[in-house]
Amino acid sequence: MFAPRVAVASLSGESDAAWADAAVPHVGAAFLGGVALDDASQAAARDLVARGRSEFLADDPVGFVAAQLGSLDEFGGEDRFVAVNVRATSPDPIRAVAAVCADRGAGVEINAHCRQDELCAVGCGETLLRDSDRLAAYVAAAAESGASVGAKVRAEIDGVDLPNLAATLADAGADWLHVDAMDSEAVIADVAAAAPDLFLVANNGVRGRETATEYLDYGADAVSVGRPSDNPRVLCRVRTAVDDWFAGREDAAESGDESGVSA
């Protein structure tokens, strides 16, 4: 899906085109956003700004996404990938932004991750994890455009069977799943087994060799860096660890020792 197998993860109000371009020497993917697409999600975002959080606020959020994708200077090349993390309370805005992304070769990532009360109150963010039918409908709506589609989800939500949800989203047309593993890193192995066709991006605490290797050993296809995504030293450490891990797997395959996959 992308190479190198390191991504930078969306940080609301911070992850724009300039941020993505700055990460280019170290990563193969960038998830811009999150972007609130409709009136309810935008109102929630304004409430978040009022209490001191950063958010992208735009009169025309779909136009904002188009402008951001159009202003990417460095994030090109057939091996790199860009997606936009979005929030909405119905499928129609997702269809609209997915069409823009499809035209520009970008993907759409449905936000089922944010846990702020304001967003959850309007049905966005992690509330979607407990409403798998609605989340699957959002994925299917985005997939209609021909854009690559994924979702960002969170582990450790009571009553949510994340592996089962992953399989449901794969059936709905998802191409990838971006998992914030929280303190349950081993959930990556369960998700990978339940939905083997999904490209699995593991997130949370990725800072260097130990964390990156752990997620890859559990079956992640790639890892993403969140808060330190503007720190080139962290990105360099993670990129080196990931490259080494995949090099070790290739060496093991060539020697016939499939067990020696970890560097």
Protein backbone atom coordinates (compact mmCIF):
# COMPACT_ATOMS: atom_id res chain seq x y z
CA MET A 1 0.00 0.00 0.00
CA PHE A 2 2.90 2.34 0.73
CA ALA A 3 6.62 2.35 1.34
CA PRO A 4 8.46 2.84 3.56
CA ARG A 5 6.01 1.21 5.96
CA VAL A 6 5.91 4.20 8.30
CA ALA A 7 3.09 6.75 8.43
CA VAL A 8 2.39 9.95 10.29
CA ALA A 9 -1.03 9.96 11.94
CA SER A 10 -3.64 12.70 11.93
CA LEU A 11 -3.54 15.27 14.72
CA SER A 12 -6.51 17.59 14.64
CA GLY A 13 -5.60 21.14 13.73
CA GLU A 14 -1.97 20.21 13.06
CA SER A 15 -1.80 17.57 10.33
CA ASP A 16 -1.93 19.62 7.14
CA ALA A 17 -0.10 19.52 3.82
CA ALA A 18 3.00 21.32 5.13
CA TRP A 19 3.23 18.85 8.02
CA ALA A 20 3.01 15.92 5.60
CA ASP A 21 5.64 17.36 3.27
CA ALA A 22 8.03 17.82 6.20
CA ALA A 23 7.81 14.11 7.01
CA VAL A 24 8.65 12.93 3.48
CA PRO A 25 12.27 11.85 4.14
CA HIS A 26 11.09 9.28 6.66
CA VAL A 27 7.58 8.05 5.83
CA GLY A 28 5.52 6.45 3.11
CA ALA A 29 2.10 7.73 4.19
CA ALA A 30 0.44 10.69 5.83
CA PHE A 31 -3.05 10.91 7.28
CA LEU A 32 -4.19 14.55 7.15
CA GLY A 33 -6.94 15.90 9.37
CA GLY A 34 -9.14 15.24 11.15
CA VAL A 35 -11.62 17.36 9.27
CA ALA A 36 -15.20 17.89 10.42
CA LEU A 37 -17.44 17.74 7.34
CA ASP A 38 -20.98 18.67 8.41
CA ASP A 39 -22.75 21.15 10.64
CA ALA A 40 -22.92 18.92 13.72
CA SER A 41 -19.30 17.82 13.62
CA GLN A 42 -18.14 21.37 12.87
CA ALA A 43 -20.11 22.69 15.84
CA ALA A 44 -18.40 20.10 18.02
CA ALA A 45 -15.01 21.14 16.62
CA ARG A 46 -15.76 24.80 17.42
CA ASP A 47 -16.61 23.80 20.99
CA LEU A 48 -13.27 22.01 21.21
CA VAL A 49 -11.45 25.11 19.98
CA ALA A 50 -13.28 27.18 22.59
CA ARG A 51 -11.74 25.04 25.31
CA GLY A 52 -8.26 25.23 23.87
CA ARG A 53 -7.86 22.34 21.42
CA SER A 54 -6.57 22.71 17.88
CA GLU A 55 -9.05 21.93 15.11
CA PHE A 56 -9.38 22.59 11.39
CA LEU A 57 -12.35 24.93 11.01
CA ALA A 58 -13.40 25.78 7.45
CA ASP A 59 -16.51 27.33 5.92
CA ASP A 60 -16.18 24.81 3.09
CA PRO A 61 -14.58 21.66 4.54
CA VAL A 62 -14.66 19.71 1.28
CA GLY A 63 -13.00 22.65 -0.46
CA PHE A 64 -10.47 22.76 2.36
CA VAL A 65 -9.60 19.11 1.75
CA ALA A 66 -9.22 19.76 -1.98
CA ALA A 67 -6.93 22.73 -1.30
CA GLN A 68 -4.80 20.76 1.14
CA LEU A 69 -4.35 17.87 -1.27
CA GLY A 70 -3.57 20.30 -4.06
CA SER A 71 -0.89 22.05 -2.03
CA LEU A 72 1.18 18.96 -1.29
CA ASP A 73 4.59 19.68 -2.79
CA GLU A 74 6.77 16.77 -1.76
CA PHE A 75 4.38 13.95 -1.01
CA GLY A 76 4.43 12.33 -4.43
CA GLY A 77 5.70 9.15 -5.95
CA GLU A 78 4.01 5.85 -6.63
CA ASP A 79 5.04 4.31 -3.31
CA ARG A 80 3.68 7.11 -1.09
CA PHE A 81 0.11 7.46 0.06
CA VAL A 82 -2.00 10.29 1.46
CA ALA A 83 -5.40 10.02 3.10
CA VAL A 84 -7.68 12.46 4.88
CA ASN A 85 -9.17 11.59 8.26
CA VAL A 86 -12.77 12.84 8.40
CA ARG A 87 -15.70 13.10 10.79
CA ALA A 88 -19.36 13.27 9.86
CA THR A 89 -22.80 12.38 11.19
CA SER A 90 -24.20 11.00 7.91
CA PRO A 91 -22.88 9.36 4.73
CA ASP A 92 -23.51 12.22 2.27
CA PRO A 93 -20.58 14.49 3.32
CA ILE A 94 -18.33 11.44 3.24
CA ARG A 95 -19.38 10.71 -0.34
CA ALA A 96 -18.57 14.30 -1.29
CA VAL A 97 -15.10 14.32 0.24
CA ALA A 98 -14.36 10.83 -1.08
CA ALA A 99 -15.01 12.03 -4.63
CA VAL A 100 -12.47 14.82 -4.13
CA CYS A 101 -9.94 12.38 -2.73
CA ALA A 102 -10.50 9.90 -5.54
CA ASP A 103 -9.87 12.61 -8.14
CA ARG A 104 -6.53 13.36 -6.50
CA GLY A 105 -5.40 9.79 -5.86
CA ALA A 106 -5.86 10.14 -2.10
CA GLY A 107 -7.70 7.99 0.41
CA VAL A 108 -10.43 8.64 2.96
CA GLU A 109 -10.08 7.58 6.59
CA ILE A 110 -13.29 7.48 8.64
CA ASN A 111 -12.63 8.74 12.16
CA ALA A 112 -13.97 6.23 14.68
CA HIS A 113 -11.26 7.16 17.13
CA CYS A 114 -11.67 10.58 18.76
CA ARG A 115 -13.01 10.34 22.30
CA GLN A 116 -13.73 13.99 23.12
CA ASP A 117 -17.15 14.42 24.69
CA GLU A 118 -18.22 17.07 22.19
CA LEU A 119 -17.64 14.77 19.22
CA CYS A 120 -19.13 11.72 20.86
CA ALA A 121 -22.26 13.69 21.76
CA VAL A 122 -23.08 14.21 18.07
CA GLY A 123 -22.29 10.61 17.11
CA CYS A 124 -18.75 11.01 15.81
CA GLY A 125 -15.47 9.48 16.90
CA GLU A 126 -15.40 6.37 19.04
CA THR A 127 -19.22 6.22 19.28
CA LEU A 128 -19.04 4.66 15.81
CA LEU A 129 -17.22 1.66 17.29
CA ARG A 130 -20.43 0.72 19.10
CA ASP A 131 -22.52 1.32 15.97
CA SER A 132 -20.83 -0.98 13.48
CA ASP A 133 -23.69 -0.76 10.98
CA ARG A 134 -23.31 3.01 10.71
CA LEU A 135 -19.53 2.82 10.51
CA ALA A 136 -19.77 0.17 7.80
CA ALA A 137 -22.25 2.38 5.92
CA TYR A 138 -19.77 5.27 6.03
CA VAL A 139 -17.03 3.02 4.66
CA ALA A 140 -19.31 1.79 1.89
CA ALA A 141 -20.35 5.35 1.00
CA ALA A 142 -16.73 6.41 0.64
CA ALA A 143 -15.87 3.30 -1.39
CA GLU A 144 -18.50 4.22 -3.97
CA SER A 145 -16.19 6.99 -5.19
CA GLY A 146 -13.38 4.62 -6.06
CA ALA A 147 -11.11 6.14 -3.42
CA SER A 148 -9.12 3.91 -1.13
CA VAL A 149 -10.97 3.77 2.21
CA GLY A 150 -10.03 2.97 5.77
CA ALA A 151 -11.00 3.70 9.33
CA LYS A 152 -9.10 4.76 12.40
CA VAL A 153 -10.25 2.87 15.47
CA ARG A 154 -9.34 2.52 19.12
CA ALA A 155 -8.78 -0.57 21.25
CA GLU A 156 -9.99 -1.03 24.84
CA ILE A 157 -13.56 0.13 24.26
CA ASP A 158 -15.97 -1.83 26.45
CA GLY A 159 -18.34 -3.99 24.45
CA VAL A 160 -16.46 -3.60 21.16
CA ASP A 161 -15.06 -6.71 19.50
CA LEU A 162 -12.36 -5.08 17.40
CA PRO A 163 -11.41 -8.17 15.35
CA ASN A 164 -15.06 -8.76 14.46
CA LEU A 165 -15.47 -5.08 13.57
CA ALA A 166 -12.40 -5.27 11.33
CA ALA A 167 -13.95 -8.15 9.39
CA THR A 168 -17.21 -6.19 9.05
CA LEU A 169 -15.39 -3.15 7.67
CA ALA A 170 -13.43 -5.29 5.21
CA ASP A 171 -16.73 -6.65 3.90
CA ALA A 172 -18.03 -3.06 3.57
CA GLY A 173 -15.13 -2.11 1.30
CA ALA A 174 -12.35 -0.97 3.62
CA ASP A 175 -8.80 -1.28 2.34
CA TRP A 176 -6.99 -0.54 5.58
CA LEU A 177 -7.51 -0.26 9.32
CA HIS A 178 -5.54 2.19 11.46
CA VAL A 179 -5.57 0.85 15.02
CA ASP A 180 -4.72 2.85 18.11
CA ALA A 181 -3.82 -0.15 20.26
CA MET A 182 -3.77 1.83 23.53
CA ASP A 183 -2.15 -0.53 26.07
CA SER A 184 -3.34 -3.68 24.29
CA GLU A 185 -0.62 -4.17 21.70
CA ALA A 186 -1.48 -7.85 21.21
CA VAL A 187 -4.87 -6.88 19.76
CA ILE A 188 -3.01 -6.26 16.53
CA ALA A 189 -2.49 -10.03 16.15
CA ASP A 190 -6.21 -10.68 16.68
CA VAL A 191 -7.24 -8.05 14.14
CA ALA A 192 -4.72 -9.32 11.59
CA ALA A 193 -6.09 -12.84 11.93
CA ALA A 194 -9.73 -11.74 11.67
CA ALA A 195 -9.29 -9.52 8.59
CA PRO A 196 -6.22 -10.72 6.68
CA ASP A 197 -7.07 -8.70 3.57
CA LEU A 198 -6.94 -5.37 5.40
CA PHE A 199 -3.69 -3.42 5.40
CA LEU A 200 -3.12 -2.94 9.11
CA VAL A 201 -1.47 0.22 10.46
CA ALA A 202 -0.59 0.07 14.17
CA ASN A 203 -0.51 3.23 16.27
CA ASN A 204 0.20 4.28 19.87
CA GLY A 205 3.53 4.82 21.51
CA VAL A 206 5.58 4.29 18.35
CA ARG A 207 8.87 6.02 19.14
CA GLY A 208 11.65 3.69 18.01
CA ARG A 209 12.84 0.13 17.50
CA GLU A 210 11.14 -1.58 20.45
CA THR A 211 7.62 -0.35 19.78
CA ALA A 212 7.80 -0.57 15.99
CA THR A 213 9.17 -4.11 16.07
CA GLU A 214 6.56 -5.24 18.59
CA TYR A 215 3.69 -4.15 16.36
CA LEU A 216 5.24 -5.69 13.25
CA ASP A 217 5.84 -8.94 15.10
CA TYR A 218 2.15 -8.99 16.01
CA GLY A 219 1.22 -8.77 12.33
CA ALA A 220 0.93 -5.07 11.51
CA ASP A 221 1.76 -4.16 7.92
CA ALA A 222 2.99 -0.70 8.96
CA VAL A 223 3.21 1.60 11.97
CA SER A 224 2.23 5.22 12.45
CA VAL A 225 3.66 8.00 14.58
CA GLY A 226 1.29 10.41 16.32
CA ARG A 227 2.38 13.20 18.66
CA PRO A 228 6.09 13.15 17.74
CA SER A 229 5.27 13.20 14.02
CA ASP A 230 6.95 16.60 13.66
CA ASN A 231 10.18 15.30 15.23
CA PRO A 232 12.55 14.08 12.49
CA ARG A 233 14.76 12.25 14.98
CA VAL A 234 11.84 10.09 16.11
CA LEU A 235 10.74 9.49 12.53
CA CYS A 236 14.27 8.51 11.55
CA ARG A 237 14.49 5.99 14.42
CA VAL A 238 11.18 4.43 13.50
CA ARG A 239 12.00 4.31 9.78
CA THR A 240 15.33 2.58 10.48
CA ALA A 241 13.68 0.01 12.76
CA VAL A 242 10.93 -0.74 10.24
CA ASP A 243 13.34 -1.02 7.32
CA ASP A 244 15.52 -3.37 9.37
CA TRP A 245 12.55 -5.54 10.31
CA PHE A 246 11.45 -6.00 6.70
CA ALA A 247 15.03 -6.58 5.58
CA GLY A 248 15.28 -9.33 8.19
CA ARG A 249 12.12 -10.94 6.89
CA GLU A 250 13.43 -10.86 3.33
CA ASP A 251 16.71 -12.40 4.42
CA ALA A 252 14.86 -15.13 6.30
CA ALA A 253 12.67 -15.91 3.29
CA GLU A 254 15.71 -16.19 1.03
CA SER A 255 17.39 -18.58 3.46
CA GLY A 256 14.21 -20.61 3.94
CA ASP A 257 13.94 -19.73 7.64
CA GLU A 258 10.47 -18.19 7.84
CA SER A 259 10.71 -17.98 11.64
CA GLY A 260 13.47 -15.39 11.59
CA VAL A 261 11.38 -12.42 10.61
CA SER A 262 12.31 -9.97 13.34
CA ALA A 263 15.41 -7.79 13.26
